[in-house]
Amino acid sequence: MARRRQSVTIKHVAADAGVSLQTVSRVINNEPNVRSAMKERVQASIDKLGYVPSIAAQRMSGSRSYIILAINDRDLTIADWRAREGRDWVDQMLLGGMLTCAEHGYRMLIELVDTHNDHVERELGAAIAALQPDGVILTPPNSENALITGLLAERGIPFARIGSMQEGPGIAMTMGDKHNARLATEHLIELGHERIGFIAGPADFSLSEWRIEGWQQAMKHGGLSHEGLFERGDFGFDSGAQAAGKLLDLDRPPTAIIASSDQMALATLEVARGRGLDIPKDLSLISFDNSPIVRFTQPALTAIDQPIAATTARAVELLIEARKRKPAERPVTLEGELVVRGSTAQAPALGAG
Amino acid sequence: MARRRQSVTIKHVAADAGVSLQTVSRVINNEPNVRSAMKERVQASIDKLGYVPSIAAQRMSGSRSYIILAINDRDLTIADWRAREGRDWVDQMLLGGMLTCAEHGYRMLIELVDTHNDHVERELGAAIAALQPDGVILTPPNSENALITGLLAERGIPFARIGSMQEGPGIAMTMGDKHNARLATEHLIELGHERIGFIAGPADFSLSEWRIEGWQQAMKHGGLSHEGLFERGDFGFDSGAQAAGKLLDLDRPPTAIIASSDQMALATLEVARGRGLDIPKDLSLISFDNSPIVRFTQPALTAIDQPIAATTARAVELLIEARKRKPAERPVTLEGELVVRGSTAQAPALGAG
DNA sequence: CTGAAAGCGCTAACAG
DNA sequence: CTGTTAGCGCTTTCAG
């Protein structure tokens, strides 16, 4: 294989336009001090020759790499891909991230990191050393992994922490979990439900707690008690089934359940069916992931749609800005929406059953 | 923002190990002429310092970029992402491609290219100039886009053409479409079906034609006629509905239909239902995409599973090898499998109805 | 088998 | 406002 060198370099452009390399560089990088006549002349040569700067060379001379790295948990991601159950959060991240990157001449690269392992630092460190990304996007539960955030901060790489409100280095971002949980709860209250159960996610996800807060607040605000209507799962199906079982075993079981993940919602659906309950007649159900799968159940599930694409897009923008302005201290929040489908209905008549 | 330089470079390692840069370079690249004692000493320093070579620098000095580029059609990909209907071929490509890349120290980067437009060359040329990928993976319908393959060949970049058997530059690869169509048809013949309809994809996809061949061959081989049982769609829902309608309008309609995409299969399901046909009792149905969605219909669809992940993985391997060995001339084929679910059943009794 | 020198394409820093 | 100089971190010659 022949050595593949840049076919047309900054030198060719400089020669063609009859200027110095530096001037061409200034035009490429849209720097101020260039006379517009000069700029046009150089641009003409660039267009004529079809010149595109080499990212590697740009990176080498100490400037940007034009790469944003999205760090995802290796095992979780692969498990989702292999399961082929339609979970599309990676796609949504790509949708928001890639397109926004492209608008600014950047690329987004996904990196799978084995975050359970204690050599996260080595793995992530290697990725950073190899790629020298201009910014990193962290998703839960990595967003609050001190090993990761510490490393990034130490190396001075701007990063966004999606699903984290902690203070400290990096841009904290949330998808409005508290608000979203409130939204779901209020929808049920409006439908006349008074006993609304909540199946939370694991405690090591901060967003699990925010959602609990949102639910509790909405309940209180509606003059309802949430006592005893709470269970916790791990986002997975089995844990959801167990939690749903406990809630439905109560002396006075809930007439509606909010589950913090699609899998736990699906499990709840199945458990309820197993007990002869009709959804939504006997039990209303809201899922906290609007993944494709919840549209194909019978009935389709009312769900909280998290703005994954929009949040990732915003993260990219903030990361790119970060090298100019110092990022804001306050957490950035993009709120989700409630998508109403067939799994929620008027609460069963009070005296009935 | 401080200039971010490589924290530990080849120089540090060389100094630490008390050897020249060159020797370190040789160890990194696993070159032959290094005494094993030397090698170990250098490796020890590398490990101690946590050194990882900078891809940008490696690329700069004329060697590999360690980047494999997967080119996808911009509009199609974005449409799928936005639709959120669980189509997961991008994920499957990532699954196969990223993991295999990682095994070899490469990264896979997705690039969305507006392939309809006639400035494909500029777009793709820019991506290549900027990234200098070591290999490119093309998916249909780009695999046979002469503008694209020509550009790649001209620049001497190894590339794989998935879904193409054409001769010429680049590694031709298929997912066994002919074989897969035969498989589906044979399954139906075994179930006693004699009139098996086929809804093909658009003619500008070579694989559409291969599937037709497979179906026709299996029919002939089973002593059956395929005359008049053929329709063509564009892979989309509406075209599928139209095609299904025509097939079911025949004087002697088919008792089974094979659709070349999940959307066309779904459309067929709906059209059949609309006519009061029960699936699979009155009509058996096979989808040609085993995307998550076909598992959630009632009944779940029997489908051809295309080895997207495996093919992408193989493509990556072949591309990486390509810079050593000259790639084989013959097309590389990985065949799909039939996943039997509830949409196929024994043919309705002959005299009945 | 190992080392020294040159340069990849680009930008930062400094002159003019 | 524009040009010159000196590297970035690595690999490729080519000597030893």
XYZ file of C-alpha atoms (C1' of nucleotides) in Angstrom:
738
model
C 0.000 0.000 0.000
C 1.475 3.312 -1.034
C 2.153 5.883 1.661
C -0.877 8.038 1.649
C 0.030 11.666 2.084
C -2.287 14.565 1.995
C -2.897 15.193 -1.669
C -3.360 18.918 -1.373
C -1.887 20.678 1.608
C -1.765 24.148 2.974
C 1.443 24.626 1.006
C -0.279 24.095 -2.292
C -2.912 26.595 -1.378
C -0.320 29.109 -0.241
C 1.617 28.691 -3.457
C -1.492 28.944 -5.578
C -2.692 32.067 -3.829
C 0.792 33.495 -3.639
C 0.693 34.033 0.112
C 2.323 32.530 3.162
C 1.188 29.400 4.908
C 0.201 31.427 7.880
C -2.242 33.521 5.946
C -3.936 30.423 4.654
C -4.063 29.085 8.172
C -5.716 32.288 9.308
C -8.345 32.031 6.652
C -9.069 28.410 7.494
C -9.490 29.232 11.138
C -11.502 32.284 10.415
C -9.180 34.536 12.352
C -9.789 38.274 12.445
C -6.691 39.957 11.083
C -7.030 39.209 7.401
C -8.033 41.740 4.801
C -11.156 40.609 3.041
C -9.565 40.820 -0.385
C -6.819 38.519 0.819
C -9.348 36.239 2.404
C -11.278 35.908 -0.807
C -8.194 35.209 -2.805
C -7.135 32.456 -0.443
C -10.631 31.034 -0.260
C -10.715 30.896 -4.020
C -7.562 28.820 -4.068
C -8.931 26.569 -1.355
C -12.078 25.953 -3.328
C -10.225 25.523 -6.571
C -7.846 22.942 -5.184
C -10.459 21.315 -2.983
C -8.266 21.736 0.029
C -9.376 20.348 3.391
C -7.090 20.631 6.410
C -5.810 17.440 7.964
C -7.221 16.994 11.444
C -4.141 15.085 12.479
C -1.873 17.939 11.489
C -4.085 20.489 13.168
C -4.067 18.435 16.301
C -0.303 18.039 16.117
C 0.391 21.711 16.172
C -1.397 22.045 19.434
C -4.782 23.099 18.240
C -8.075 21.284 18.259
C -8.618 17.646 17.371
C -12.193 18.322 16.311
C -13.239 15.170 18.088
C -15.860 14.842 20.804
C -15.816 11.587 22.664
C -18.982 10.036 24.066
C -18.169 7.590 26.817
C -20.629 4.771 27.289
C -20.590 1.829 29.599
C -19.262 -1.100 27.646
C -21.314 -3.913 29.124
C -24.607 -2.054 29.204
C -24.256 -0.838 25.653
C -23.257 -4.176 24.213
C -26.007 -5.923 26.133
C -28.579 -3.575 24.614
C -27.189 -4.057 21.118
C -27.166 -7.797 21.411
C -30.621 -7.999 22.961
C -32.058 -6.262 19.909
C -35.048 -5.080 21.832
C -35.119 -1.718 20.167
C -33.566 0.335 22.912
C -32.330 3.303 20.955
C -30.600 5.675 23.310
C -27.296 5.259 21.533
C -29.011 6.184 18.287
C -30.591 9.207 19.920
C -27.210 10.295 21.211
C -25.774 9.896 17.750
C -28.663 11.804 16.256
C -28.172 14.781 18.516
C -24.415 14.529 18.847
C -23.286 13.757 15.329
C -25.446 16.316 13.638
C -24.412 19.065 16.005
C -20.775 18.081 15.714
C -21.061 18.144 11.953
C -22.452 21.673 12.028
C -19.276 22.827 13.715
C -16.812 20.730 11.767
C -16.418 18.250 14.593
C -16.949 14.496 14.725
C -18.409 12.454 17.499
C -16.789 9.193 18.396
C -18.306 6.634 20.736
C -15.967 4.954 23.144
C -17.039 1.952 25.146
C -15.349 1.857 28.498
C -15.496 -0.934 31.016
C -16.533 1.279 33.866
C -17.137 -1.455 36.410
C -13.566 -2.438 36.361
C -11.103 -0.551 38.483
C -8.761 0.112 35.608
C -11.195 2.607 34.153
C -8.488 5.165 34.472
C -6.066 3.251 32.304
C -8.702 2.555 29.678
C -10.024 6.074 29.561
C -6.551 7.535 29.854
C -5.480 5.527 26.842
C -8.443 6.691 24.800
C -7.709 10.283 25.677
C -4.018 10.020 24.960
C -4.669 8.353 21.630
C -7.497 10.573 20.464
C -6.936 13.850 22.304
C -10.604 14.749 22.167
C -11.673 18.358 22.508
C -14.504 17.346 24.764
C -16.045 14.336 26.451
C -19.672 13.460 27.111
C -20.409 11.316 30.127
C -23.659 9.429 30.644
C -24.987 7.900 33.850
C -23.674 6.199 35.845
C -20.282 7.438 34.657
C -21.264 11.056 35.095
C -20.576 10.839 38.795
C -17.687 8.425 38.731
C -14.948 10.325 40.517
C -12.243 8.264 38.851
C -13.479 9.458 35.480
C -14.343 13.044 36.271
C -11.106 13.414 38.196
C -9.028 12.195 35.294
C -10.771 14.480 32.849
C -10.455 17.488 35.131
C -6.785 16.775 35.707
C -6.075 16.627 32.009
C -7.988 19.801 31.419
C -10.452 18.275 28.999
C -13.887 19.910 28.946
C -16.621 17.426 29.712
C -20.356 17.259 30.194
C -21.963 15.162 32.890
C -25.387 14.113 31.725
C -27.589 13.110 34.626
C -25.562 14.849 37.293
C -26.139 18.007 39.300
C -23.081 17.719 41.513
C -20.849 20.711 41.801
C -17.309 20.431 40.567
C -15.547 20.310 37.238
C -17.487 19.560 34.093
C -20.821 20.790 32.840
C -23.688 19.315 34.838
C -26.727 18.449 32.743
C -30.058 16.854 33.470
C -33.093 15.833 31.510
C -35.453 17.259 34.098
C -36.105 14.036 35.965
C -37.864 15.683 38.869
C -40.074 17.667 36.547
C -40.780 14.630 34.442
C -41.800 12.514 37.406
C -44.065 15.296 38.540
C -45.576 15.451 35.071
C -46.353 11.748 35.091
C -47.803 11.879 38.565
C -49.954 14.898 37.805
C -51.338 13.230 34.718
C -52.481 10.329 36.876
C -53.893 12.597 39.532
C -55.908 14.381 36.890
C -57.314 11.034 35.901
C -58.568 10.623 39.432
C -55.914 8.286 40.767
C -55.188 8.613 44.460
C -52.921 5.685 45.086
C -50.036 6.032 42.666
C -47.155 3.617 43.083
C -43.599 4.347 42.069
C -40.887 1.908 41.072
C -37.562 3.717 41.300
C -34.187 2.962 39.776
C -31.062 2.093 41.726
C -29.800 4.584 44.267
C -26.390 4.977 42.653
C -28.076 6.873 39.842
C -28.750 10.374 41.090
C -31.603 10.678 38.682
C -33.403 7.866 40.473
C -33.653 10.080 43.518
C -34.758 13.139 41.567
C -37.610 11.195 40.101
C -38.681 10.014 43.516
C -38.709 13.616 44.666
C -40.835 14.675 41.741
C -43.371 11.960 42.439
C -43.518 12.734 46.145
C -43.895 16.441 45.522
C -46.725 15.955 43.085
C -48.463 13.591 45.487
C -48.189 16.048 48.348
C -49.288 18.870 46.163
C -52.330 16.871 45.199
C -53.077 16.236 48.854
C -52.244 12.561 48.511
C -49.995 10.300 50.536
C -47.174 8.354 48.960
C -46.517 6.274 52.050
C -45.950 2.618 51.335
C -46.328 3.054 47.580
C -42.638 2.947 46.850
C -40.419 0.168 45.579
C -36.955 0.117 44.094
C -35.600 -1.851 41.150
C -32.402 -1.877 39.121
C -33.978 -0.795 35.799
C -34.069 -4.444 34.680
C -37.091 -6.631 34.001
C -36.811 -9.039 36.918
C -36.422 -6.332 39.492
C -39.425 -4.588 38.005
C -41.532 -7.722 38.250
C -40.597 -8.118 41.872
C -41.351 -4.506 42.684
C -44.655 -4.595 40.834
C -45.578 -7.769 42.700
C -45.011 -6.109 46.049
C -47.040 -3.066 45.122
C -49.949 -5.134 43.878
C -49.819 -7.333 46.979
C -50.603 -4.391 49.218
C -53.858 -4.453 51.129
C -54.830 -1.355 49.262
C -52.851 -1.674 46.044
C -52.188 1.332 43.817
C -54.498 2.041 40.887
C -51.578 3.429 38.916
C -47.855 2.732 38.747
C -44.990 4.772 37.399
C -41.947 2.687 36.497
C -38.516 4.258 36.089
C -37.551 2.264 32.991
C -39.134 0.556 30.034
C -38.097 -2.869 31.252
C -39.645 -2.334 34.666
C -42.794 -1.022 33.019
C -42.981 -4.066 30.779
C -42.525 -6.270 33.810
C -45.296 -4.443 35.600
C -47.562 -4.968 32.608
C -46.879 -8.674 32.677
C -47.300 -9.056 36.415
C -50.568 -7.137 36.348
C -51.858 -9.291 33.515
C -50.850 -12.396 35.426
C -53.154 -11.276 38.196
C -56.023 -10.725 35.871
C -55.770 -6.956 35.935
C -56.682 -5.051 32.826
C -54.488 -2.189 31.732
C -55.589 0.569 31.766
C -59.021 -0.272 33.204
C -57.813 -1.676 36.500
C -54.313 -0.255 36.556
C -52.758 2.713 34.786
C -49.096 2.462 33.885
C -46.462 4.990 32.878
C -43.002 4.124 31.649
C -40.037 6.374 32.127
C -38.341 5.480 28.875
C -40.050 6.178 25.648
C -38.008 3.568 23.846
C -39.559 2.106 20.698
C -40.577 -1.036 22.490
C -43.272 0.673 24.588
C -45.124 1.618 21.439
C -45.614 -1.969 20.458
C -47.092 -3.383 23.627
C -50.837 -3.908 24.017
C -51.841 -1.299 24.921
C -49.014 1.033 23.963
C -47.583 2.662 27.060
C -47.932 6.231 28.145
C -44.346 7.280 28.699
C -41.980 10.040 29.654
C -39.881 10.941 26.659
C -36.407 11.996 27.645
C -34.748 14.500 25.334
C -31.642 12.407 24.736
C -30.899 13.803 21.301
C -31.474 17.397 22.352
C -29.395 17.014 25.484
C -26.522 15.446 23.603
C -26.731 18.193 21.016
C -26.618 20.825 23.731
C -23.697 19.059 25.381
C -21.740 19.212 22.156
C -22.428 22.912 21.780
C -21.417 23.667 25.337
C -18.265 21.620 24.948
C -17.277 23.440 21.803
C -17.968 26.780 23.456
C -16.055 25.715 26.522
C -12.730 26.439 24.882
C -13.702 30.046 24.435
C -15.969 31.012 27.299
C -15.746 29.458 30.687
C -18.840 27.281 31.058
C -21.684 28.270 33.341
C -21.695 26.901 36.851
C -25.371 26.124 37.039
C -26.633 22.774 35.808
C -28.177 22.816 32.353
C -31.581 21.197 32.186
C -33.655 20.096 29.222
C -36.992 18.751 30.332
C -38.797 15.702 29.025
C -42.376 15.348 27.894
C -45.238 13.037 28.649
C -46.428 11.026 25.701
C -49.928 9.827 26.421
C -50.875 6.462 24.974
C -53.212 3.677 25.935
C -51.904 2.524 29.293
C -53.363 5.347 31.346
C -57.062 5.897 31.981
C -59.542 7.222 34.472
C -59.099 5.684 37.906
C -61.462 2.797 38.650
C -64.655 3.912 40.427
C -63.992 4.287 44.141
C -66.413 1.834 45.582
C -66.029 -0.724 42.814
C -64.142 -4.034 42.725
C -7.796 26.808 27.931
C -4.235 25.612 28.298
C -2.595 24.082 25.263
C -3.031 20.398 25.776
C 0.086 18.539 24.830
C 0.695 14.870 25.105
C 1.587 14.296 28.741
C 3.930 11.389 28.154
C 5.498 11.031 24.751
C 7.802 8.652 23.039
C 10.654 10.821 24.217
C 9.886 10.214 27.836
C 9.790 6.509 27.255
C 13.063 6.599 25.346
C 14.721 8.565 28.114
C 13.342 6.291 30.780
C 14.450 3.160 29.016
C 17.734 4.711 27.954
C 17.226 3.969 24.263
C 16.567 5.959 21.130
C 13.154 7.095 19.979
C 13.433 4.745 17.116
C 13.716 1.697 19.275
C 10.627 2.648 21.191
C 8.819 3.187 17.934
C 9.840 -0.279 16.829
C 8.505 -1.825 19.976
C 5.201 0.007 19.714
C 4.735 -1.148 16.184
C 5.847 -4.633 16.965
C 8.559 -4.584 14.358
C 10.876 -7.543 13.983
C 14.432 -6.317 14.480
C 14.465 -5.747 18.208
C 16.245 -7.992 20.668
C 13.747 -9.403 23.147
C 15.676 -8.101 26.135
C 15.504 -4.635 24.638
C 11.862 -5.082 23.862
C 11.045 -5.987 27.421
C 12.956 -3.085 28.812
C 11.132 -0.650 26.590
C 7.784 -2.264 27.300
C 8.463 -1.923 30.999
C 8.993 1.804 30.604
C 5.856 2.103 28.497
C 3.806 0.383 31.147
C 5.425 2.298 33.956
C 4.762 5.668 32.377
C 1.396 4.682 30.962
C 2.467 5.767 27.531
C -0.019 5.645 24.683
C 1.005 6.842 21.226
C -0.842 9.806 19.781
C -2.861 8.777 16.779
C -2.484 12.232 15.292
C 1.285 12.025 15.440
C 1.327 8.521 14.022
C -0.866 9.654 11.212
C 1.290 12.698 10.599
C 4.399 10.736 9.974
C 2.746 8.873 7.204
C 1.603 5.769 8.965
C -1.845 4.584 9.892
C -4.648 6.728 11.257
C -6.239 3.780 13.025
C -9.604 4.982 11.868
C -12.169 3.032 9.873
C -14.937 5.092 8.378
C -18.429 3.709 7.910
C -20.322 5.708 5.306
C -24.069 5.775 5.695
C -26.692 7.559 3.749
C -27.514 10.716 5.633
C -31.235 10.979 4.970
C -32.039 7.317 5.459
C -30.112 7.101 8.696
C -31.560 10.243 10.191
C -35.057 9.234 9.154
C -34.665 5.937 10.985
C -33.307 7.625 14.074
C -36.086 10.147 14.174
C -38.812 7.603 13.512
C -37.771 5.690 16.622
C -39.297 2.511 15.357
C -36.523 0.328 16.630
C -34.681 -0.197 13.393
C -31.264 -1.107 14.703
C -28.966 -1.687 11.775
C -26.710 1.171 12.775
C -26.409 -0.368 16.214
C -25.619 -3.731 14.692
C -22.932 -2.159 12.541
C -21.483 -0.491 15.599
C -21.639 -3.745 17.515
C -19.667 -5.630 14.918
C -17.493 -2.779 13.760
C -16.519 -1.072 16.974
C -15.674 -4.222 18.846
C -13.547 -5.569 16.049
C -11.839 -2.226 15.603
C -11.111 -2.110 19.303
C -9.474 -5.525 19.183
C -6.964 -4.176 16.701
C -6.444 -0.772 18.244
C -8.637 0.939 15.658
C -11.733 3.083 16.051
C -14.801 3.132 13.901
C -16.340 6.431 12.980
C -19.704 6.850 11.317
C -19.964 9.450 8.622
C -23.302 10.511 7.231
C -23.035 11.463 3.618
C -25.721 13.011 1.506
C -25.428 10.462 -1.222
C -28.360 11.616 -3.294
C -26.761 14.884 -3.952
C -24.260 15.196 -6.765
C -21.625 16.734 -4.585
C -21.047 13.399 -2.866
C -17.511 13.595 -4.079
C -16.830 16.849 -2.323
C -18.440 15.686 0.890
C -16.737 12.354 0.940
C -13.470 13.841 -0.267
C -13.547 16.293 2.605
C -14.166 13.556 5.133
C -11.293 11.558 3.759
C -8.905 14.474 3.639
C -9.784 15.475 7.182
C -9.756 12.016 8.721
C -7.417 10.036 6.486
C -9.131 6.774 7.371
C -7.286 3.500 6.913
C -10.387 1.920 5.485
C -13.948 2.687 4.503
C -17.082 0.578 4.776
C -19.815 1.208 2.244
C -23.409 0.092 2.700
C -26.127 -0.142 0.051
C -26.980 1.762 -1.994
C -23.592 3.491 -1.777
C -21.710 0.268 -2.350
C -22.277 0.551 -6.047
C -22.126 4.301 -6.394
C -19.375 4.800 -8.945
C -18.721 8.337 -7.761
C -17.883 6.973 -4.336
C -16.020 3.824 -5.265
C -14.091 5.718 -7.909
C -12.954 8.343 -5.457
C -11.871 5.761 -2.920
C -9.994 3.732 -5.505
C -8.280 6.807 -6.833
C -7.079 7.814 -3.377
C -5.850 4.313 -2.698
C -8.023 3.800 0.352
C -9.060 0.205 1.012
C -12.823 -0.169 1.153
C -15.485 -2.808 1.562
C -18.667 -2.819 -0.478
C -21.388 -4.468 1.556
C -24.213 -5.663 -0.636
C -22.256 -5.632 -3.861
C -20.826 -8.397 -5.999
C -19.555 -6.189 -8.794
C -16.001 -6.649 -9.911
C -13.606 -3.806 -9.507
C -11.773 -2.101 -6.677
C -12.828 -2.680 -3.090
C -13.830 -5.821 -1.266
C -17.235 -7.085 -2.385
C -19.355 -8.509 0.411
C -22.843 -9.892 0.633
C -25.104 -11.224 3.353
C -26.201 -14.150 1.224
C -29.384 -12.610 -0.090
C -30.012 -15.275 -2.688
C -29.461 -18.021 -0.164
C -31.634 -16.260 2.384
C -34.518 -15.851 -0.036
C -34.224 -19.493 -0.917
C -34.282 -20.365 2.770
C -37.467 -18.411 3.327
C -39.128 -19.897 0.271
C -38.148 -23.440 1.184
C -39.532 -23.009 4.662
C -42.871 -22.079 3.152
C -42.770 -24.914 0.650
C -42.162 -27.347 3.473
C -45.261 -25.992 5.145
C -47.198 -26.969 2.044
C -47.502 -23.576 0.409
C -47.643 -23.611 -3.362
C -48.457 -20.041 -4.166
C -45.769 -17.938 -2.530
C -45.767 -14.250 -3.332
C -42.694 -12.060 -3.254
C -42.469 -8.328 -2.644
C -39.065 -7.168 -3.822
C -37.089 -4.054 -3.028
C -36.138 -1.371 -5.540
C -34.101 -2.399 -8.559
C -31.217 -0.045 -7.814
C -30.283 -2.278 -4.911
C -28.462 -5.271 -6.329
C -29.551 -7.318 -3.380
C -33.163 -6.870 -4.413
C -32.425 -8.849 -7.541
C -30.476 -11.545 -5.736
C -33.400 -12.148 -3.441
C -35.725 -12.461 -6.381
C -33.408 -15.043 -7.888
C -33.335 -17.034 -4.679
C -37.093 -17.072 -4.474
C -37.488 -18.061 -8.113
C -34.902 -20.802 -7.842
C -36.509 -22.317 -4.775
C -39.908 -22.198 -6.454
C -38.622 -23.929 -9.557
C -36.748 -26.446 -7.500
C -39.959 -27.235 -5.639
C -41.766 -27.677 -8.934
C -43.804 -24.530 -8.389
C -44.470 -21.564 -10.616
C -43.697 -18.046 -9.536
C -45.508 -16.466 -12.441
C -47.632 -13.504 -11.488
C -46.700 -13.712 -7.819
C -44.200 -10.870 -7.949
C -44.481 -7.246 -6.924
C -41.949 -4.539 -6.278
C -41.799 -1.932 -3.515
C -39.275 0.600 -2.282
C -38.739 -0.978 1.154
C -41.186 1.532 2.679
C -44.571 0.901 4.251
C -46.807 2.454 1.616
C -45.195 0.659 -1.266
C -45.528 -2.565 0.690
C -49.217 -1.983 1.262
C -49.749 -1.392 -2.414
C -47.810 -4.477 -3.418
C -49.595 -6.646 -0.861
C -52.908 -5.351 -2.104
C -52.123 -6.369 -5.648
C -51.007 -9.834 -4.638
C -54.109 -10.424 -2.532
C -56.310 -9.129 -5.328
C -55.227 -11.924 -7.637
C -57.807 -14.450 -8.737
C -55.761 -17.066 -7.032
C -53.959 -15.089 -4.336
C -50.856 -16.438 -2.647
C -51.151 -18.310 0.632
C -47.801 -16.942 1.723
C -45.852 -13.748 1.111
C -42.200 -12.910 1.537
C -41.529 -9.197 1.936
C -38.086 -7.717 1.384
C -38.181 -5.390 4.364
C -39.764 -5.085 7.770
C -41.870 -2.129 6.725
C -43.263 -3.925 3.708
C -43.954 -6.955 5.889
C -45.781 -4.817 8.409
C -47.786 -3.278 5.623
C -48.669 -6.713 4.326
C -49.821 -7.715 7.795
C -52.082 -4.706 7.965
C -53.509 -5.107 4.482
C -54.198 -8.778 5.096
C -55.939 -7.997 8.361
C -57.986 -5.344 6.629
C -59.293 -8.044 4.349
C -60.214 -10.286 7.196
C -57.339 -12.667 6.663
C -55.823 -14.331 9.689
C -52.077 -14.557 9.931
C -50.804 -17.226 9.895
C -53.949 -19.310 9.352
C -54.944 -17.774 6.029
C -51.679 -16.197 5.029
C -48.119 -16.916 6.059
C -45.721 -13.992 6.136
C -41.946 -13.708 6.224
C -40.054 -10.482 6.726
C -36.617 -9.887 5.339
C -35.408 -7.738 8.200
C -35.247 -9.155 11.632
C -35.409 -5.713 13.199
C -36.751 -5.527 16.759
C -40.114 -4.326 15.561
C -41.093 -7.645 13.979
C -40.886 -9.330 17.355
C -43.563 -7.147 18.799
C -46.295 -7.581 16.221
C -49.167 -9.993 16.767
C -48.137 -12.571 15.836
C -44.391 -12.015 15.882
C -43.009 -12.360 12.371
C -40.899 -15.147 11.008
C -37.935 -13.315 9.541
C -34.624 -13.557 7.789
C -31.928 -12.360 10.121
C -29.146 -10.639 8.250
C -25.730 -10.884 9.843
C -25.075 -7.172 9.945
C -22.798 -7.227 12.950
C -20.799 -10.198 11.689
C -20.453 -8.729 8.217
C -19.289 -5.385 9.542
C -16.840 -7.156 11.813
C -15.478 -9.133 8.893
C -15.244 -5.980 6.799
C -13.123 -4.334 9.453
C -10.803 -7.310 9.596
C -10.421 -7.450 5.846
C -9.761 -3.736 5.698
C -7.068 -3.942 8.350
C -5.492 -6.887 6.572
C -5.719 -5.076 3.263
C -2.685 -2.967 4.006
C -0.589 -6.094 4.291
C -2.011 -8.666 1.918
C -3.790 -7.820 -1.256
C -7.457 -8.614 -0.675
C -9.114 -11.586 -2.342
C -10.903 -10.978 -5.587
C -13.928 -13.107 -4.867
C -16.885 -11.647 -3.009
C -17.028 -12.483 0.684
C -20.380 -13.826 1.790
C -21.840 -14.306 5.242
C -25.242 -15.928 5.060
C -28.317 -15.026 7.077
C -30.633 -17.300 9.018
C -34.329 -17.873 9.169
C -35.865 -17.091 12.534
C -39.164 -18.915 12.752
C -41.891 -17.165 14.726
C -45.642 -17.068 14.648
C -46.408 -15.639 11.222
C -45.792 -18.819 9.260
C -47.912 -21.938 9.427
C -49.136 -24.875 7.438
C -50.765 -23.842 4.166
C -54.569 -23.671 4.293
C -56.195 -26.934 3.162
C -56.394 -27.013 -0.624
C -60.088 -27.332 -1.182
C -61.065 -25.126 1.716
C -62.280 -21.527 1.785
C 20.115 -5.018 15.547
C 20.255 0.125 16.961
C 20.737 5.221 16.395
C 20.646 9.948 14.114
C 18.549 12.982 10.964
C 14.770 14.671 8.282
C 10.185 15.755 7.660
C 4.815 14.828 7.724
C 0.929 19.363 7.659
C -0.196 22.591 10.503
C -0.260 26.497 14.073
C 1.764 29.588 17.909
C 4.797 33.060 18.697
C 7.138 36.523 17.188
C 8.662 39.879 13.821
C 7.983 43.199 10.305
C -2.388 43.079 8.470
C 1.174 39.593 6.757
C 5.408 36.705 6.810
C 9.112 33.883 9.230
C 10.602 30.570 12.476
C 10.243 26.771 15.347
C 8.336 22.997 16.793
C 4.032 19.301 17.906
C 5.033 13.425 18.342
C 5.938 10.188 15.516
C 7.905 7.303 11.584
C 10.634 7.004 7.773
C 14.819 6.938 5.493
C 19.700 6.007 5.945
C 24.023 5.147 8.664
C 26.498 2.625 11.911
